[in-house]
Tab-separated table of C-alpha atoms in Angstrom:
chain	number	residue	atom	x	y	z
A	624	UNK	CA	0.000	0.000	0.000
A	625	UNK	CA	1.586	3.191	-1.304
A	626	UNK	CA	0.625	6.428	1.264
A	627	UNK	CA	1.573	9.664	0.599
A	628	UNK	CA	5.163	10.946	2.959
A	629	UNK	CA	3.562	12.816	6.311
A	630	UNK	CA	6.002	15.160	6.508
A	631	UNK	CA	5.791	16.738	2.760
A	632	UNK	CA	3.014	19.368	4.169
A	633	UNK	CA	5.802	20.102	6.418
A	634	UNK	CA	8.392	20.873	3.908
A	635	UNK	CA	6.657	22.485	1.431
A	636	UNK	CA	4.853	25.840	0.812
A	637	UNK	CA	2.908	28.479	-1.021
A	638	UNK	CA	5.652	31.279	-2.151
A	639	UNK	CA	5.130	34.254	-4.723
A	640	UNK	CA	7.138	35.354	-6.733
A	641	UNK	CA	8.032	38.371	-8.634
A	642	UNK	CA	9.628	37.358	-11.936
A	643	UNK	CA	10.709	39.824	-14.601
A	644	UNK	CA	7.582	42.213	-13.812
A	645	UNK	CA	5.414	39.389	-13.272
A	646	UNK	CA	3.526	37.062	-10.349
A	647	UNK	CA	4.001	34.114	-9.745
A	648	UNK	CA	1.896	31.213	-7.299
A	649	UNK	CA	4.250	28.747	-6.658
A	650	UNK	CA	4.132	25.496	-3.917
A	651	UNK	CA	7.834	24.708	-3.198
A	652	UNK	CA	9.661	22.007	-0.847
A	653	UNK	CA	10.971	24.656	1.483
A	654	UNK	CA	14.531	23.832	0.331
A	655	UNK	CA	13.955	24.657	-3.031
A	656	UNK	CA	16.770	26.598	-4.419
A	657	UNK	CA	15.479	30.099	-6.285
A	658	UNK	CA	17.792	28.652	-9.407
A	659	UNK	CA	16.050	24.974	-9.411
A	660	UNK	CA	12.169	27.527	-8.844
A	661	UNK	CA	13.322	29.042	-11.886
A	662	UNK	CA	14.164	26.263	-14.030
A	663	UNK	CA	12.080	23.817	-12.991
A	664	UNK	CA	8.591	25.401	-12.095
A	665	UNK	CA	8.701	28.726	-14.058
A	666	UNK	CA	10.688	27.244	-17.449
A	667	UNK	CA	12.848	30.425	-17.391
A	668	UNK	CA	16.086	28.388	-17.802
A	669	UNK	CA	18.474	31.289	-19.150
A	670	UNK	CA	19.698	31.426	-15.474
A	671	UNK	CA	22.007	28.576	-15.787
A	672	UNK	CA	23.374	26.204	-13.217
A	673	UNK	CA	27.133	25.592	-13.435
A	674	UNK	CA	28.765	24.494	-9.971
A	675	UNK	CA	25.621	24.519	-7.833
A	676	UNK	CA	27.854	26.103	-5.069
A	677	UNK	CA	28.048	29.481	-6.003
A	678	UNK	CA	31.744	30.040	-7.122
A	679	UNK	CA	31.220	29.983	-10.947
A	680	UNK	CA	28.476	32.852	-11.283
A	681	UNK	CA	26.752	30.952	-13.950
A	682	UNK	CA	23.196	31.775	-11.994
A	683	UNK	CA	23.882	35.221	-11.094
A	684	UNK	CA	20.766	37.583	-11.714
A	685	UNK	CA	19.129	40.575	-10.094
A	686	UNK	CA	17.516	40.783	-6.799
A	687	UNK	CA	16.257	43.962	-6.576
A	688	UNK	CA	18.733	45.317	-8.920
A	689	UNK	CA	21.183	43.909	-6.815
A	690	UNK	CA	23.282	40.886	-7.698
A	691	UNK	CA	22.646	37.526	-6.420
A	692	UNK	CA	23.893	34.069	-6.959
A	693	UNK	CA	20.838	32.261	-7.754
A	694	UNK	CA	22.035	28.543	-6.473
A	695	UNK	CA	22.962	30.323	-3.431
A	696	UNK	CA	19.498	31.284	-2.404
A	697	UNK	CA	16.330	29.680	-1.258
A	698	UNK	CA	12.940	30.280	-3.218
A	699	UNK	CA	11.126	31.248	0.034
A	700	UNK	CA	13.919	33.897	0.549
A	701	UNK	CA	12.759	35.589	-2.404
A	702	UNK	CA	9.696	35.817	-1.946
A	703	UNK	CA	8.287	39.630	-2.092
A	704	UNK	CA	11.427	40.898	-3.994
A	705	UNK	CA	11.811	42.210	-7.426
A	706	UNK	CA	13.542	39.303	-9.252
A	707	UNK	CA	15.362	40.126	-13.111
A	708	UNK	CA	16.281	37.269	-14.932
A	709	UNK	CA	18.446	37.183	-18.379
A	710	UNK	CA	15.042	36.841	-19.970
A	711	UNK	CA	13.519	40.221	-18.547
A	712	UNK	CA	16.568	42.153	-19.034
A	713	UNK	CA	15.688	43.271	-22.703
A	714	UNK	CA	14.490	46.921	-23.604
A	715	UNK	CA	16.242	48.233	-19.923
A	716	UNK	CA	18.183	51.074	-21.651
A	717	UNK	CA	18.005	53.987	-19.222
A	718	UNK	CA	17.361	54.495	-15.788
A	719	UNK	CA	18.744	52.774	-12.936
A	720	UNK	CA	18.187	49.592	-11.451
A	721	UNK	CA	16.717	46.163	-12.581
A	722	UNK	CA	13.385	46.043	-14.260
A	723	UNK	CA	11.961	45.231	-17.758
A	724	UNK	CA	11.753	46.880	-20.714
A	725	UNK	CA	10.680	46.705	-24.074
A	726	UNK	CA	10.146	43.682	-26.135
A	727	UNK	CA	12.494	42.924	-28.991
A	728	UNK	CA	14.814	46.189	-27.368
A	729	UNK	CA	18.052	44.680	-26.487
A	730	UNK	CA	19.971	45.927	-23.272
A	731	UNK	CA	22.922	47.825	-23.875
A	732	UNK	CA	25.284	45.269	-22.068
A	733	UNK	CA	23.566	42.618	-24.513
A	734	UNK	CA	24.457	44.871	-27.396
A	735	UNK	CA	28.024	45.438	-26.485
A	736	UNK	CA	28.005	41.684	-25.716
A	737	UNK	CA	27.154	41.021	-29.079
A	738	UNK	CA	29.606	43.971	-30.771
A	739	UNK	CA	32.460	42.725	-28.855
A	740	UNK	CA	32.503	38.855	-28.878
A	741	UNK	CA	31.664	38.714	-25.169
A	742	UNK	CA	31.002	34.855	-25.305
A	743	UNK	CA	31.465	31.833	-27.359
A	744	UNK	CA	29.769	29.199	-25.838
A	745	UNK	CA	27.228	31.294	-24.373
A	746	UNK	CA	26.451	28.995	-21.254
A	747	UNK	CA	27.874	31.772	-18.690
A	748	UNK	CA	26.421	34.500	-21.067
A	749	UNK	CA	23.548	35.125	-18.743
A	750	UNK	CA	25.111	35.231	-15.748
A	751	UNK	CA	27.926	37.870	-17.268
A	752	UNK	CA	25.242	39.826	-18.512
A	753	UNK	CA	23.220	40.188	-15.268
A	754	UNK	CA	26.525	40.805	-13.465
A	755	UNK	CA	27.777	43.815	-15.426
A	756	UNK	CA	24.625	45.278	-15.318
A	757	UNK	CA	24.949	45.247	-11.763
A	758	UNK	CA	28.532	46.239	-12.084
A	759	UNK	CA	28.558	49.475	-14.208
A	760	UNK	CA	25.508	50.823	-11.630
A	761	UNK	CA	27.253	49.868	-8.409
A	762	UNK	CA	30.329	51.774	-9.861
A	763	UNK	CA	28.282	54.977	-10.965
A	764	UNK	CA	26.746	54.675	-7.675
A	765	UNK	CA	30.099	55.229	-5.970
A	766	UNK	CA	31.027	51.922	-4.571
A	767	UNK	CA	34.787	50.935	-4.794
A	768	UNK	CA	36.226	47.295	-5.382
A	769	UNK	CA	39.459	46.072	-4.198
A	770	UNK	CA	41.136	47.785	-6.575
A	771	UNK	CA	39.897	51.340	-6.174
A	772	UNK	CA	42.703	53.686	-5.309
A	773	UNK	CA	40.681	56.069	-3.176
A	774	UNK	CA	38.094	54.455	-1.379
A	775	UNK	CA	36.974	57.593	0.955
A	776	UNK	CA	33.284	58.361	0.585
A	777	UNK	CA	34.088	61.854	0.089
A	778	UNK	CA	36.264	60.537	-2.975
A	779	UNK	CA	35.672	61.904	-6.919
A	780	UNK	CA	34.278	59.202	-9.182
A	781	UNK	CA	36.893	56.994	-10.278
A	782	UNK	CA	37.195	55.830	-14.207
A	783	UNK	CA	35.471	52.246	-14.637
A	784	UNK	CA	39.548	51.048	-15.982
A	785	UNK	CA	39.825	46.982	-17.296
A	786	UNK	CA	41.349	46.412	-13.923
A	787	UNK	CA	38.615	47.896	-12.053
A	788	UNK	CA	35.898	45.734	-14.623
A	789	UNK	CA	38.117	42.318	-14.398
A	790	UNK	CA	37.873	42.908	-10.357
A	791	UNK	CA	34.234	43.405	-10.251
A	792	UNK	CA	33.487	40.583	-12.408
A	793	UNK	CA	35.973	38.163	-10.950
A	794	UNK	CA	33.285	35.837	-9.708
A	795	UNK	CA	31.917	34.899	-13.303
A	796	UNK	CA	33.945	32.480	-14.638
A	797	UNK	CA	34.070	31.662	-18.355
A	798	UNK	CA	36.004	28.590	-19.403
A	799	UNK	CA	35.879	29.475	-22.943
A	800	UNK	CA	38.193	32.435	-22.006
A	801	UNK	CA	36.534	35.656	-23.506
A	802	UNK	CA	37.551	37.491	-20.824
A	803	UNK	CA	39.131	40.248	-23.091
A	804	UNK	CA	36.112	40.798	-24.852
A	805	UNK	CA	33.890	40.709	-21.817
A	806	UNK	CA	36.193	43.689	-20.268
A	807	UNK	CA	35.767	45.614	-23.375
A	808	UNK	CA	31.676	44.884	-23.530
A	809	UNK	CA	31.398	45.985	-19.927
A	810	UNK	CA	33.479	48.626	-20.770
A	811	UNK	CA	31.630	49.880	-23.929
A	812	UNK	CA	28.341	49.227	-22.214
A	813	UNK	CA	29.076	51.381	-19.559
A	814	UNK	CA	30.377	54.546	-21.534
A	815	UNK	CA	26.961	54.892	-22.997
A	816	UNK	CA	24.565	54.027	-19.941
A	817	UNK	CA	26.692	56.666	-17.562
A	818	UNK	CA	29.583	58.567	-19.922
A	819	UNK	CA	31.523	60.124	-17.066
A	820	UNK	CA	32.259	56.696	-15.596
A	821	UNK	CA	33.062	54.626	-18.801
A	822	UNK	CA	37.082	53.999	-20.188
A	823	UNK	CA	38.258	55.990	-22.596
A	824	UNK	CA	37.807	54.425	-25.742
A	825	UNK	CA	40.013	51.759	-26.728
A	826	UNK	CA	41.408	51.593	-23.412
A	827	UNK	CA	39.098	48.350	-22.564
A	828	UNK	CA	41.989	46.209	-24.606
């Protein structure tokens, strides 16, 4: 005789979650990754899973407009935030922070992707994109990396240099090895969304 496990009602919930400007009802084991809630019960499977331990920032998207590692964090922790995928990215051109844009509009940092070769096999694409979106605002909003010279809060805004872009983006790894031509993208990308914090051109090499 097959019965059903007693402690599933335990272990599993009723979440909702925001999604790329959309709602969505969702009943979850508790321990439900927000990369597997993704993938598995909303079919948006651009986020990608790599390592599954969150040092290859193949699921990295926006929380918030904030970066998060995706494999990292728990469905239920999610719920009530505003939650950008690679697929909700598109038509974000101006403004700040993470939300969705037009359909068919490409994001800048997808456009510079493409210009500049910024992937081959395209399976960390996603997670590079979300990233240096996330990247070029937290540097126009003033915050510093590990290689910022002046760190001060009273500081001038410092240029967005390859060193300061291959530092930021240090935890999405790409084992094709475009890193060149993700430093220029991110570089590009960010010259046109905020001009006074972008490389000088040709300087993204």
């Amino acid at each position: 005789m097959i019965t059903s496990d007693p402690t599933a009602s335990r272990t599993a919930g009723a979440i909702l979650l925001h999604v790329n400007g959309e709602k969505h009802a969702l009943t979850v084991d508790h321990r439900t990754t927000l990369l597997d809630a993704l993938r598995e019960h909303l079919d948006l499977t651009g986020t990608k899973k790599g390592c599954d331990h969150g040092q290859c920032g193949a699921c990295t998207l926006l929380v918030d407009g904030r970066r998060s590692l995706a494999c990292l964090q728990l469905a239920v922790a999610a719920e009530g935030r505003e939650i950008t995928t690679i697929e909700g990215v598109a038509g974000q051109g101006s403004g700040q922070g993470a939300g969705v844009g037009a359909e068919g509009e490409l994001h800048p940092v997808q456009q510079a992707f493409l210009e500049f070769d910024g992937f081959q096999c395209g399976y960390c694409t996603p997670g590079q994109i979300c990233s240096a979106i996330a990247v070029i605002e937290e540097h126009a909003a003033g915050w510093p990396s590990a290689v910022s010279d002046d760190v001060r809060p009273e500081a001038a805004p410092q240029p967005l240099t390859p060193e300061e872009i291959r530092e930021r983006m240090s935890g999405n790894l790409c084992r094709c090895g475009a890193y060149t031509s993700i430093v220029q993208a991110v570089g590009y990308a960010a010259g046109a969304r905020h001009p006074h914090t972008g490389p000088d051109e040709g300087s993204a090499a």
